[in-house]
mmCIF file of C-alpha atoms in Angstrom:
data_model
loop_
_atom_site.group_PDB
_atom_site.id
_atom_site.type_symbol
_atom_site.label_atom_id
_atom_site.label_comp_id
_atom_site.label_asym_id
_atom_site.label_seq_id
_atom_site.Cartn_x
_atom_site.Cartn_y
_atom_site.Cartn_z
ATOM 1 C CA UNK A 1192 -16.654 6.283 9.469
ATOM 2 C CA UNK A 1193 -14.351 8.235 6.481
ATOM 3 C CA UNK A 1194 -13.474 6.058 3.944
ATOM 4 C CA UNK A 1195 -9.727 5.832 4.172
ATOM 5 C CA UNK A 1196 -10.290 4.863 7.854
ATOM 6 C CA UNK A 1197 -11.995 2.370 7.097
ATOM 7 C CA UNK A 1198 -9.799 0.634 5.079
ATOM 8 C CA UNK A 1199 -6.721 1.732 7.745
ATOM 9 C CA UNK A 1200 -8.462 -0.912 9.368
ATOM 10 C CA UNK A 1201 -7.557 -3.732 7.924
ATOM 11 C CA UNK A 1202 -5.357 -2.869 5.398
ATOM 12 C CA UNK A 1203 -1.685 -1.106 7.672
ATOM 13 C CA UNK A 1204 0.711 1.268 6.210
ATOM 14 C CA UNK A 1205 4.259 0.415 7.939
ATOM 15 C CA UNK A 1206 7.740 1.971 7.229
ATOM 16 C CA UNK A 1207 10.819 1.589 8.337
ATOM 17 C CA UNK A 1208 13.786 4.344 7.476
ATOM 18 C CA UNK A 1209 16.771 2.517 5.757
ATOM 19 C CA UNK A 1210 18.654 5.464 4.076
ATOM 20 C CA UNK A 1211 19.359 9.046 4.486
ATOM 21 C CA UNK A 1212 21.368 11.551 3.529
ATOM 22 C CA UNK A 1213 23.857 12.073 0.457
ATOM 23 C CA UNK A 1214 23.158 10.327 -2.806
ATOM 24 C CA UNK A 1215 25.975 10.327 -5.074
ATOM 25 C CA UNK A 1216 25.900 8.513 -8.113
ATOM 26 C CA UNK A 1217 23.659 6.047 -9.085
ATOM 27 C CA UNK A 1218 22.567 3.921 -6.479
ATOM 28 C CA UNK A 1219 19.973 0.853 -7.177
ATOM 29 C CA UNK A 1220 17.566 0.385 -4.390
ATOM 30 C CA UNK A 1221 16.885 -3.463 -3.501
ATOM 31 C CA UNK A 1222 13.836 -4.932 -4.330
ATOM 32 C CA UNK A 1223 11.994 -6.830 -1.186
ATOM 33 C CA UNK A 1224 8.830 -9.336 -2.062
ATOM 34 C CA UNK A 1225 5.530 -7.943 -1.354
ATOM 35 C CA UNK A 1226 6.980 -3.905 -0.624
ATOM 36 C CA UNK A 1227 7.382 -0.987 -1.912
ATOM 37 C CA UNK A 1228 9.563 1.812 -1.239
ATOM 38 C CA UNK A 1229 9.243 5.867 -0.264
ATOM 39 C CA UNK A 1230 11.743 8.432 -0.853
ATOM 40 C CA UNK A 1231 12.169 11.857 0.329
ATOM 41 C CA UNK A 1232 14.473 14.100 -2.072
ATOM 42 C CA UNK A 1233 15.085 17.144 0.068
ATOM 43 C CA UNK A 1234 17.590 18.723 -2.516
ATOM 44 C CA UNK A 1235 16.892 17.827 -6.761
ATOM 45 C CA UNK A 1236 17.557 17.481 -9.585
ATOM 46 C CA UNK A 1237 17.857 13.634 -10.109
ATOM 47 C CA UNK A 1238 16.953 11.073 -12.665
ATOM 48 C CA UNK A 1239 14.486 7.812 -11.844
ATOM 49 C CA UNK A 1240 15.870 4.407 -14.466
ATOM 50 C CA UNK A 1241 13.380 1.937 -14.637
ATOM 51 C CA UNK A 1242 14.325 -1.640 -16.388
ATOM 52 C CA UNK A 1243 13.069 -1.188 -20.015
ATOM 53 C CA UNK A 1244 11.412 1.797 -19.469
ATOM 54 C CA UNK A 1245 12.612 4.879 -20.192
ATOM 55 C CA UNK A 1246 13.713 7.459 -17.008
ATOM 56 C CA UNK A 1247 11.603 9.479 -15.135
ATOM 57 C CA UNK A 1248 13.792 12.921 -14.385
ATOM 58 C CA UNK A 1249 12.675 15.135 -10.977
ATOM 59 C CA UNK A 1250 13.590 18.425 -10.851
ATOM 60 C CA UNK A 1251 12.702 19.688 -7.971
ATOM 61 C CA UNK A 1252 12.161 18.219 -4.077
ATOM 62 C CA UNK A 1253 9.517 15.063 -3.989
ATOM 63 C CA UNK A 1254 8.031 12.520 -2.121
ATOM 64 C CA UNK A 1255 8.245 9.906 -3.846
ATOM 65 C CA UNK A 1256 6.362 6.242 -3.546
ATOM 66 C CA UNK A 1257 6.208 2.728 -5.137
ATOM 67 C CA UNK A 1258 3.224 1.253 -3.653
ATOM 68 C CA UNK A 1259 4.433 -1.786 -5.223
ATOM 69 C CA UNK A 1260 7.462 -3.865 -5.374
ATOM 70 C CA UNK A 1261 9.590 -1.863 -8.724
ATOM 71 C CA UNK A 1262 13.580 -2.156 -9.292
ATOM 72 C CA UNK A 1263 14.369 1.409 -10.010
ATOM 73 C CA UNK A 1264 17.427 3.993 -9.939
ATOM 74 C CA UNK A 1265 18.133 7.112 -9.117
ATOM 75 C CA UNK A 1266 20.950 9.499 -10.669
ATOM 76 C CA UNK A 1267 22.155 12.620 -9.553
ATOM 77 C CA UNK A 1268 22.391 15.524 -12.211
ATOM 78 C CA UNK A 1269 24.621 17.437 -10.260
ATOM 79 C CA UNK A 1270 28.418 17.253 -8.845
ATOM 80 C CA UNK A 1271 26.898 17.851 -5.083
ATOM 81 C CA UNK A 1272 24.553 14.930 -4.823
ATOM 82 C CA UNK A 1273 20.951 14.807 -3.612
ATOM 83 C CA UNK A 1274 19.690 14.967 -0.454
ATOM 84 C CA UNK A 1275 16.851 12.005 0.616
ATOM 85 C CA UNK A 1276 14.970 9.883 3.258
ATOM 86 C CA UNK A 1277 14.626 6.584 1.607
ATOM 87 C CA UNK A 1278 11.813 3.887 3.526
ATOM 88 C CA UNK A 1279 10.864 0.727 3.119
ATOM 89 C CA UNK A 1280 6.668 0.838 2.927
ATOM 90 C CA UNK A 1281 4.270 -2.561 3.832
ATOM 91 C CA UNK A 1282 1.034 -1.679 2.862
ATOM 92 C CA UNK A 1283 -1.225 -3.908 3.617
ATOM 93 C CA UNK A 1284 0.244 -7.988 3.786
ATOM 94 C CA UNK A 1285 2.219 -7.507 0.675
ATOM 95 C CA UNK A 1286 -0.386 -8.702 -1.563
ATOM 96 C CA UNK A 1287 -2.596 -6.293 -3.791
ATOM 97 C CA UNK A 1288 -5.340 -4.783 -1.149
ATOM 98 C CA UNK A 1289 -7.697 -2.191 -1.694
ATOM 99 C CA UNK A 1290 -4.765 1.088 -0.357
ATOM 100 C CA UNK A 1291 -2.376 -0.263 -3.547
ATOM 101 C CA UNK A 1292 -5.343 -0.277 -5.804
ATOM 102 C CA UNK A 1293 -5.798 2.768 -8.454
ATOM 103 C CA UNK A 1294 -2.241 3.974 -7.594
ATOM 104 C CA UNK A 1295 0.012 4.409 -10.496
ATOM 105 C CA UNK A 1296 3.538 2.538 -10.663
ATOM 106 C CA UNK A 1297 5.659 5.552 -8.906
ATOM 107 C CA UNK A 1298 3.694 8.721 -7.833
ATOM 108 C CA UNK A 1299 6.087 11.056 -7.735
ATOM 109 C CA UNK A 1300 4.511 14.988 -5.570
ATOM 110 C CA UNK A 1301 6.594 18.062 -5.425
ATOM 111 C CA UNK A 1302 7.286 18.820 -2.208
ATOM 112 C CA UNK A 1303 5.839 22.574 -3.070
ATOM 113 C CA UNK A 1304 2.524 21.217 -2.989
ATOM 114 C CA UNK A 1305 1.658 19.881 0.251
ATOM 115 C CA UNK A 1306 1.811 23.069 1.517
ATOM 116 C CA UNK A 1307 0.892 21.998 5.451
ATOM 117 C CA UNK A 1308 3.619 19.284 5.389
ATOM 118 C CA UNK A 1309 6.638 21.352 6.279
ATOM 119 C CA UNK A 1310 6.392 20.555 9.666
ATOM 120 C CA UNK A 1311 6.464 16.522 9.080
ATOM 121 C CA UNK A 1312 9.444 17.010 6.349
ATOM 122 C CA UNK A 1313 11.424 19.114 9.495
ATOM 123 C CA UNK A 1314 10.753 16.599 11.949
ATOM 124 C CA UNK A 1315 12.004 13.847 9.615
ATOM 125 C CA UNK A 1316 15.263 15.876 8.835
ATOM 126 C CA UNK A 1317 15.417 16.706 12.513
ATOM 127 C CA UNK A 1318 15.488 13.000 13.518
ATOM 128 C CA UNK A 1319 17.838 11.227 10.026
ATOM 129 C CA UNK A 1320 20.609 13.575 10.190
ATOM 130 C CA UNK A 1321 20.897 14.026 14.385
ATOM 131 C CA UNK A 1322 21.375 10.798 16.336
ATOM 132 C CA UNK A 1323 19.774 11.038 19.474
ATOM 133 C CA UNK A 1324 17.477 8.177 21.537
ATOM 134 C CA UNK A 1325 14.902 5.843 19.743
ATOM 135 C CA UNK A 1326 15.823 7.777 16.374
ATOM 136 C CA UNK A 1327 14.896 4.632 13.923
ATOM 137 C CA UNK A 1328 12.064 4.288 16.228
ATOM 138 C CA UNK A 1329 11.332 8.209 15.830
ATOM 139 C CA UNK A 1330 11.333 7.722 12.223
ATOM 140 C CA UNK A 1331 9.409 5.106 11.161
ATOM 141 C CA UNK A 1332 6.236 6.365 13.022
ATOM 142 C CA UNK A 1333 7.318 9.654 11.068
ATOM 143 C CA UNK A 1334 7.217 8.292 8.280
ATOM 144 C CA UNK A 1335 4.102 5.701 8.660
ATOM 145 C CA UNK A 1336 2.441 9.098 9.527
ATOM 146 C CA UNK A 1337 3.782 11.055 6.443
ATOM 147 C CA UNK A 1338 2.195 8.017 4.473
ATOM 148 C CA UNK A 1339 -1.414 8.657 5.685
ATOM 149 C CA UNK A 1340 -0.983 12.460 5.080
ATOM 150 C CA UNK A 1341 0.154 11.606 1.450
ATOM 151 C CA UNK A 1342 -3.203 9.700 1.031
ATOM 152 C CA UNK A 1343 -5.362 12.689 2.416
ATOM 153 C CA UNK A 1344 -3.483 14.677 -1.060
ATOM 154 C CA UNK A 1345 -3.787 12.026 -3.050
ATOM 155 C CA UNK A 1346 -7.225 11.430 -2.380
ATOM 156 C CA UNK A 1347 -8.462 15.418 -2.029
ATOM 157 C CA UNK A 1348 -5.952 16.032 -5.833
ATOM 158 C CA UNK A 1349 -8.024 12.971 -7.403
ATOM 159 C CA UNK A 1350 -4.437 11.228 -7.981
ATOM 160 C CA UNK A 1351 -6.020 7.482 -6.752
ATOM 161 C CA UNK A 1352 -8.366 5.973 -9.574
ATOM 162 C CA UNK A 1353 -10.627 3.310 -9.672
ATOM 163 C CA UNK A 1354 -9.949 1.603 -6.695
ATOM 164 C CA UNK A 1355 -11.679 0.834 -3.560
ATOM 165 C CA UNK A 1356 -11.330 4.052 -2.125
ATOM 166 C CA UNK A 1357 -13.004 5.257 -5.002
ATOM 167 C CA UNK A 1358 -15.969 3.160 -4.150
ATOM 168 C CA UNK A 1359 -16.782 4.066 -0.945
ATOM 169 C CA UNK A 1360 -17.610 7.242 -1.940
ATOM 170 C CA UNK A 1361 -20.203 5.749 -3.725
ATOM 171 C CA UNK A 1362 -23.091 5.226 -1.351
ATOM 172 C CA UNK A 1363 -24.641 1.820 -2.455
ATOM 173 C CA UNK A 1364 -20.700 0.408 -3.422
ATOM 174 C CA UNK A 1365 -19.863 0.893 0.261
ATOM 175 C CA UNK A 1366 -22.554 -0.615 1.592
ATOM 176 C CA UNK A 1367 -21.397 -4.028 -0.221
ATOM 177 C CA UNK A 1368 -17.658 -3.342 0.571
ATOM 178 C CA UNK A 1369 -18.620 -3.074 4.007
ATOM 179 C CA UNK A 1370 -20.373 -6.108 4.104
ATOM 180 C CA UNK A 1371 -17.408 -7.935 2.247
ATOM 181 C CA UNK A 1372 -15.613 -6.202 5.449
ATOM 182 C CA UNK A 1373 -17.449 -7.424 8.042
ATOM 183 C CA UNK A 1374 -17.368 -11.086 6.808
ATOM 184 C CA UNK A 1375 -15.293 -11.986 5.111
ATOM 185 C CA UNK A 1376 -16.489 -15.894 5.371
ATOM 186 C CA UNK A 1377 -19.793 -15.788 4.199
ATOM 187 C CA UNK A 1378 -20.688 -17.487 1.153
ATOM 188 C CA UNK A 1379 -21.023 -14.136 -0.632
ATOM 189 C CA UNK A 1380 -21.479 -14.025 -4.769
ATOM 190 C CA UNK A 1381 -22.699 -11.495 -7.108
ATOM 191 C CA UNK A 1382 -26.244 -12.097 -5.844
ATOM 192 C CA UNK A 1383 -25.316 -11.225 -3.148
ATOM 193 C CA UNK A 1384 -23.603 -9.325 -2.880
ATOM 194 C CA UNK A 1385 -26.028 -7.439 -5.201
ATOM 195 C CA UNK A 1386 -28.491 -7.017 -2.246
ATOM 196 C CA UNK A 1387 -26.759 -5.620 -0.056
ATOM 197 C CA UNK A 1388 -25.811 -2.886 -2.583
ATOM 198 C CA UNK A 1389 -29.396 -3.039 -3.887
ATOM 199 C CA UNK A 1390 -28.506 -3.340 -7.336
ATOM 200 C CA UNK A 1391 -29.453 -5.483 -9.872
ATOM 201 C CA UNK A 1392 -26.714 -8.699 -10.876
ATOM 202 C CA UNK A 1393 -25.548 -6.458 -13.321
ATOM 203 C CA UNK A 1394 -25.647 -3.134 -13.047
ATOM 204 C CA UNK A 1395 -23.969 -3.904 -9.725
ATOM 205 C CA UNK A 1396 -21.137 -6.124 -10.877
ATOM 206 C CA UNK A 1397 -20.719 -3.073 -13.987
ATOM 207 C CA UNK A 1398 -20.846 -0.500 -11.402
ATOM 208 C CA UNK A 1399 -18.635 -1.634 -9.206
ATOM 209 C CA UNK A 1400 -16.092 -2.884 -11.186
ATOM 210 C CA UNK A 1401 -16.330 1.116 -12.986
ATOM 211 C CA UNK A 1402 -15.084 2.676 -9.145
ATOM 212 C CA UNK A 1403 -13.625 -0.030 -7.966
ATOM 213 C CA UNK A 1404 -11.260 -0.633 -10.910
ATOM 214 C CA UNK A 1405 -11.402 -5.538 -10.360
ATOM 215 C CA UNK A 1406 -14.534 -7.463 -10.284
ATOM 216 C CA UNK A 1407 -16.928 -7.984 -6.500
ATOM 217 C CA UNK A 1408 -15.830 -11.563 -6.838
ATOM 218 C CA UNK A 1409 -12.110 -10.371 -7.105
ATOM 219 C CA UNK A 1410 -11.850 -7.098 -3.843
ATOM 220 C CA UNK A 1411 -13.970 -10.649 -1.776
ATOM 221 C CA UNK A 1412 -10.169 -12.942 -2.670
ATOM 222 C CA UNK A 1413 -7.968 -10.010 -2.484
ATOM 223 C CA UNK A 1414 -8.959 -9.590 1.147
ATOM 224 C CA UNK A 1415 -9.535 -12.990 2.192
ATOM 225 C CA UNK A 1416 -6.050 -13.952 0.921
ATOM 226 C CA UNK A 1417 -4.874 -10.176 3.031
ATOM 227 C CA UNK A 1418 -6.162 -11.052 6.053
ATOM 228 C CA UNK A 1419 -5.279 -15.038 5.964
ATOM 229 C CA UNK A 1420 -1.565 -13.434 4.906
ATOM 230 C CA UNK A 1421 -2.096 -11.339 8.538
ATOM 231 C CA UNK A 1422 -3.862 -14.596 10.586
ATOM 232 C CA UNK A 1423 -0.289 -17.125 9.840
ATOM 233 C CA UNK A 1424 1.383 -13.823 11.274
ATOM 234 C CA UNK A 1425 -0.698 -14.041 14.394
ATOM 235 C CA UNK A 1426 -0.210 -17.821 14.603
ATOM 236 C CA UNK A 1427 -3.403 -18.930 13.823
ATOM 237 C CA UNK A 1428 -3.640 -22.427 12.110
ATOM 238 C CA UNK A 1429 -3.321 -23.147 8.236
ATOM 239 C CA UNK A 1430 -6.301 -25.793 8.379
ATOM 240 C CA UNK A 1431 -8.740 -24.037 10.255
ATOM 241 C CA UNK A 1432 -8.578 -20.752 7.886
ATOM 242 C CA UNK A 1433 -10.929 -22.211 5.299
ATOM 243 C CA UNK A 1434 -13.706 -21.695 7.606
ATOM 244 C CA UNK A 1435 -12.749 -18.341 9.045
ATOM 245 C CA UNK A 1436 -12.716 -16.954 5.192
ATOM 246 C CA UNK A 1437 -14.910 -18.954 3.708
ATOM 247 C CA UNK A 1438 -13.301 -22.029 1.535
ATOM 248 C CA UNK A 1439 -15.083 -25.577 1.804
ATOM 249 C CA UNK A 1440 -11.793 -27.116 2.855
ATOM 250 C CA UNK A 1441 -8.433 -26.618 3.480
ATOM 251 C CA UNK A 1442 -6.894 -27.402 0.032
ATOM 252 C CA UNK A 1443 -9.843 -24.818 -2.056
ATOM 253 C CA UNK A 1444 -7.899 -22.460 0.339
ATOM 254 C CA UNK A 1445 -4.353 -22.831 -0.039
ATOM 255 C CA UNK A 1446 -5.010 -22.953 -4.142
ATOM 256 C CA UNK A 1447 -6.511 -19.609 -4.005
ATOM 257 C CA UNK A 1448 -3.661 -18.803 -1.511
ATOM 258 C CA UNK A 1449 -1.213 -20.447 -4.401
ATOM 259 C CA UNK A 1450 -3.469 -18.954 -7.158
ATOM 260 C CA UNK A 1451 -2.772 -15.373 -5.885
ATOM 261 C CA UNK A 1452 1.028 -15.389 -3.481
ATOM 262 C CA UNK A 1453 2.410 -17.787 -5.895
ATOM 263 C CA UNK A 1454 3.416 -20.025 -2.427
ATOM 264 C CA UNK A 1455 1.449 -21.926 -0.168
ATOM 265 C CA UNK A 1456 0.021 -21.376 2.940
ATOM 266 C CA UNK A 1457 2.762 -23.412 4.447
ATOM 267 C CA UNK A 1458 5.452 -21.928 1.619
ATOM 268 C CA UNK A 1459 4.599 -18.502 2.824
ATOM 269 C CA UNK A 1460 5.125 -18.608 6.628
ATOM 270 C CA UNK A 1461 8.333 -20.629 6.605
ATOM 271 C CA UNK A 1462 9.745 -18.125 3.218
ATOM 272 C CA UNK A 1463 8.187 -14.943 5.346
ATOM 273 C CA UNK A 1464 10.911 -12.694 4.863
ATOM 274 C CA UNK A 1465 8.939 -8.865 5.554
ATOM 275 C CA UNK A 1466 10.960 -7.818 7.652
ATOM 276 C CA UNK A 1467 8.312 -5.756 10.329
#
């Protein structure tokens, strides 16, 4: 199995298109907890404006991707505005995961470089700018596919720094990552994961962080918390999750969950606002 498919088994990409048309003035995009944005800039130029940072100039039609919640505004630089299609994006389950690790805060890819994407963009534009039955469903699924293709391009062009995607290309690291994915509830530690990789403890810890960008134990924790959110969405009992995810008690699991998400599992269920 290829490395992207291996991750997509565990970390789902879902998008929801919410805007399309011509932007004629500066517009600030609402940030949803745990959600990123993707924008197809069909007609440029425009500025991307951030809080406390220098604006970014987009001079040609481009794909603009924010993998994590990032406050931003768009400001067209010509009187006839900027044409675009915009979507919210949920990668994984709203917490840090291997598909967001290693990506820049803002990824801008000129459409001119996406030489085999023309049919996808044409289909998205046809759906966005015409009223047809099933329009929203079609747009959302086309955008999901566009994001997948964007990831392929980013991997091919080495646009993703240290990440699980890079780790899955390293034969020894993939053994440890696959072991975590296949048995997240096992009592893993640095020694047992190093053994899976066939490396010494010290060399494994150093090599894993070099390739993936975080320590093996942090990766294990992030993976477990993503699974925890998936299980909560599926209606699994909070009391049962600690056993499935390798924690000695419900309280130890809840403590780690709060550290990673900012709320308890119970509060997360009450306040869960992920719209899809």
